[in-house]
Amino acid sequence: MKNTIFTLLFLGFYSILSAQSDPKVGDELIIKAPLTQSYHYIKFPKPNILIKRGTVTRYKSVYGNEVVVNEVITKPNGEVHVELMKKDGSKFFGFLSKVKANYTKAIEAEEMITAP
């Protein structure tokens, strides 16, 4: 009986948390370091493009950046994509004002987290 109540309580909390995970325009997120060498779900330029433009050769300049959701795009297959801008108004790598990201997969891969 206790296990059943605990399971129902846990499922209730899980459904509340999953309902709140949908992004809205104006939500603040923090970009984290990727687990691999590059970002898979945040669409930053490839390193060779950054080198050609003479900016940086690595993604370390975006680690810990606070970004704001500028636009939310829901695809027909259910994926949620967002357009991100830096909170302070500066540009990514000195030339990109906005980047796009697959919100659900980037959160799952811990490439970005919600700001506290």
PDB file of C-alpha atoms in Angstrom:
ATOM      1  CA  MET A   1       0.000   0.000   0.000  1.00  0.00           C
ATOM      2  CA  LYS A   2       2.821   2.387   0.878  1.00  0.00           C
ATOM      3  CA  ASN A   3       4.585   1.609  -2.391  1.00  0.00           C
ATOM      4  CA  THR A   4       1.432   2.380  -4.384  1.00  0.00           C
ATOM      5  CA  ILE A   5       0.931   5.727  -2.659  1.00  0.00           C
ATOM      6  CA  PHE A   6       4.607   6.601  -3.097  1.00  0.00           C
ATOM      7  CA  THR A   7       4.456   5.702  -6.801  1.00  0.00           C
ATOM      8  CA  LEU A   8       1.330   7.784  -7.390  1.00  0.00           C
ATOM      9  CA  LEU A   9       2.843  10.723  -5.526  1.00  0.00           C
ATOM     10  CA  PHE A  10       6.047  10.460  -7.551  1.00  0.00           C
ATOM     11  CA  LEU A  11       4.113  10.328 -10.851  1.00  0.00           C
ATOM     12  CA  GLY A  12       2.110  13.366  -9.801  1.00  0.00           C
ATOM     13  CA  PHE A  13       5.257  15.407  -9.129  1.00  0.00           C
ATOM     14  CA  TYR A  14       6.815  14.192 -12.369  1.00  0.00           C
ATOM     15  CA  SER A  15       3.806  15.300 -14.413  1.00  0.00           C
ATOM     16  CA  ILE A  16       3.867  18.739 -12.760  1.00  0.00           C
ATOM     17  CA  LEU A  17       7.568  19.163 -13.500  1.00  0.00           C
ATOM     18  CA  SER A  18       7.247  18.001 -17.096  1.00  0.00           C
ATOM     19  CA  ALA A  19       4.359  20.404 -17.700  1.00  0.00           C
ATOM     20  CA  GLN A  20       6.539  23.299 -16.541  1.00  0.00           C
ATOM     21  CA  SER A  21       9.436  22.395 -18.822  1.00  0.00           C
ATOM     22  CA  ASP A  22       7.941  24.076 -21.898  1.00  0.00           C
ATOM     23  CA  PRO A  23       9.960  27.204 -22.724  1.00  0.00           C
ATOM     24  CA  LYS A  24       8.386  30.620 -23.055  1.00  0.00           C
ATOM     25  CA  VAL A  25       9.701  33.787 -24.647  1.00  0.00           C
ATOM     26  CA  GLY A  26      11.783  35.566 -22.024  1.00  0.00           C
ATOM     27  CA  ASP A  27      12.910  32.442 -20.139  1.00  0.00           C
ATOM     28  CA  GLU A  28      16.525  32.579 -19.015  1.00  0.00           C
ATOM     29  CA  LEU A  29      18.933  29.700 -19.619  1.00  0.00           C
ATOM     30  CA  ILE A  30      22.626  29.077 -18.960  1.00  0.00           C
ATOM     31  CA  ILE A  31      24.878  27.453 -21.555  1.00  0.00           C
ATOM     32  CA  LYS A  32      27.081  24.764 -20.035  1.00  0.00           C
ATOM     33  CA  ALA A  33      30.171  23.041 -21.351  1.00  0.00           C
ATOM     34  CA  PRO A  34      29.294  20.142 -23.681  1.00  0.00           C
ATOM     35  CA  LEU A  35      30.078  16.616 -22.590  1.00  0.00           C
ATOM     36  CA  THR A  36      31.893  16.056 -25.902  1.00  0.00           C
ATOM     37  CA  GLN A  37      34.138  18.426 -27.842  1.00  0.00           C
ATOM     38  CA  SER A  38      31.306  20.256 -29.589  1.00  0.00           C
ATOM     39  CA  TYR A  39      27.673  21.170 -29.115  1.00  0.00           C
ATOM     40  CA  HIS A  40      25.209  18.843 -30.824  1.00  0.00           C
ATOM     41  CA  TYR A  41      21.879  20.536 -30.114  1.00  0.00           C
ATOM     42  CA  ILE A  42      22.873  24.206 -29.950  1.00  0.00           C
ATOM     43  CA  LYS A  43      23.667  25.372 -33.474  1.00  0.00           C
ATOM     44  CA  PHE A  44      26.979  27.153 -33.015  1.00  0.00           C
ATOM     45  CA  PRO A  45      29.304  27.464 -36.029  1.00  0.00           C
ATOM     46  CA  LYS A  46      31.844  24.709 -36.525  1.00  0.00           C
ATOM     47  CA  PRO A  47      35.371  25.393 -35.249  1.00  0.00           C
ATOM     48  CA  ASN A  48      36.816  25.763 -38.770  1.00  0.00           C
ATOM     49  CA  ILE A  49      34.396  28.643 -39.465  1.00  0.00           C
ATOM     50  CA  LEU A  50      35.446  30.339 -36.229  1.00  0.00           C
ATOM     51  CA  ILE A  51      39.121  29.969 -37.142  1.00  0.00           C
ATOM     52  CA  LYS A  52      38.530  31.421 -40.630  1.00  0.00           C
ATOM     53  CA  ARG A  53      36.781  34.444 -39.131  1.00  0.00           C
ATOM     54  CA  GLY A  54      39.721  34.964 -36.788  1.00  0.00           C
ATOM     55  CA  THR A  55      37.694  34.809 -33.590  1.00  0.00           C
ATOM     56  CA  VAL A  56      38.237  31.932 -31.174  1.00  0.00           C
ATOM     57  CA  THR A  57      39.179  28.349 -31.828  1.00  0.00           C
ATOM     58  CA  ARG A  58      37.126  26.802 -29.043  1.00  0.00           C
ATOM     59  CA  TYR A  59      33.732  27.122 -27.461  1.00  0.00           C
ATOM     60  CA  LYS A  60      35.075  28.177 -24.032  1.00  0.00           C
ATOM     61  CA  SER A  61      33.879  31.747 -24.606  1.00  0.00           C
ATOM     62  CA  VAL A  62      30.235  30.622 -24.384  1.00  0.00           C
ATOM     63  CA  TYR A  63      30.512  28.430 -21.268  1.00  0.00           C
ATOM     64  CA  GLY A  64      28.336  29.874 -18.528  1.00  0.00           C
ATOM     65  CA  ASN A  65      26.713  32.530 -20.735  1.00  0.00           C
ATOM     66  CA  GLU A  66      23.221  33.547 -19.703  1.00  0.00           C
ATOM     67  CA  VAL A  67      20.833  33.573 -22.643  1.00  0.00           C
ATOM     68  CA  VAL A  68      17.207  34.560 -23.136  1.00  0.00           C
ATOM     69  CA  VAL A  69      14.653  32.701 -25.252  1.00  0.00           C
ATOM     70  CA  ASN A  70      13.706  35.040 -28.086  1.00  0.00           C
ATOM     71  CA  GLU A  71      11.399  32.720 -30.048  1.00  0.00           C
ATOM     72  CA  VAL A  72       9.832  29.282 -29.492  1.00  0.00           C
ATOM     73  CA  ILE A  73       9.196  27.027 -32.503  1.00  0.00           C
ATOM     74  CA  THR A  74       7.252  23.783 -32.120  1.00  0.00           C
ATOM     75  CA  LYS A  75       7.828  21.348 -34.984  1.00  0.00           C
ATOM     76  CA  PRO A  76       5.072  18.993 -36.255  1.00  0.00           C
ATOM     77  CA  ASN A  77       6.966  15.992 -34.840  1.00  0.00           C
ATOM     78  CA  GLY A  78       6.745  17.504 -31.334  1.00  0.00           C
ATOM     79  CA  GLU A  79      10.299  18.825 -31.003  1.00  0.00           C
ATOM     80  CA  VAL A  80      10.650  22.262 -29.466  1.00  0.00           C
ATOM     81  CA  HIS A  81      13.281  24.573 -30.955  1.00  0.00           C
ATOM     82  CA  VAL A  82      14.229  27.949 -29.506  1.00  0.00           C
ATOM     83  CA  GLU A  83      16.087  31.011 -30.713  1.00  0.00           C
ATOM     84  CA  LEU A  84      18.540  32.301 -28.127  1.00  0.00           C
ATOM     85  CA  MET A  85      20.096  35.723 -27.561  1.00  0.00           C
ATOM     86  CA  LYS A  86      22.672  36.694 -24.937  1.00  0.00           C
ATOM     87  CA  LYS A  87      21.171  38.337 -21.882  1.00  0.00           C
ATOM     88  CA  ASP A  88      23.725  41.157 -21.874  1.00  0.00           C
ATOM     89  CA  GLY A  89      23.056  41.976 -25.554  1.00  0.00           C
ATOM     90  CA  SER A  90      26.537  41.129 -26.825  1.00  0.00           C
ATOM     91  CA  LYS A  91      27.137  38.719 -29.703  1.00  0.00           C
ATOM     92  CA  PHE A  92      28.267  35.095 -29.681  1.00  0.00           C
ATOM     93  CA  PHE A  93      31.887  34.896 -30.904  1.00  0.00           C
ATOM     94  CA  GLY A  94      31.698  38.573 -31.834  1.00  0.00           C
ATOM     95  CA  PHE A  95      29.463  38.112 -34.881  1.00  0.00           C
ATOM     96  CA  LEU A  96      26.330  36.043 -34.077  1.00  0.00           C
ATOM     97  CA  SER A  97      23.459  37.843 -32.408  1.00  0.00           C
ATOM     98  CA  LYS A  98      21.150  34.782 -32.291  1.00  0.00           C
ATOM     99  CA  VAL A  99      21.560  31.011 -32.288  1.00  0.00           C
ATOM    100  CA  LYS A 100      18.998  28.237 -32.562  1.00  0.00           C
ATOM    101  CA  ALA A 101      18.805  25.152 -30.375  1.00  0.00           C
ATOM    102  CA  ASN A 102      16.740  22.011 -29.991  1.00  0.00           C
ATOM    103  CA  TYR A 103      15.414  22.807 -26.523  1.00  0.00           C
ATOM    104  CA  THR A 104      14.352  19.366 -25.335  1.00  0.00           C
ATOM    105  CA  LYS A 105      17.479  17.545 -26.494  1.00  0.00           C
ATOM    106  CA  ALA A 106      19.862  20.279 -25.329  1.00  0.00           C
ATOM    107  CA  ILE A 107      18.350  20.180 -21.837  1.00  0.00           C
ATOM    108  CA  GLU A 108      18.547  16.369 -21.767  1.00  0.00           C
ATOM    109  CA  ALA A 109      22.184  16.435 -22.962  1.00  0.00           C
ATOM    110  CA  GLU A 110      22.933  19.131 -20.355  1.00  0.00           C
ATOM    111  CA  GLU A 111      24.263  21.557 -22.948  1.00  0.00           C
ATOM    112  CA  MET A 112      22.094  24.199 -21.292  1.00  0.00           C
ATOM    113  CA  ILE A 113      20.150  24.457 -18.060  1.00  0.00           C
ATOM    114  CA  THR A 114      17.405  26.711 -16.772  1.00  0.00           C
ATOM    115  CA  ALA A 115      18.664  29.684 -14.800  1.00  0.00           C
ATOM    116  CA  PRO A 116      17.868  29.589 -11.062  1.00  0.00           C
TER     117      PRO A 116
END
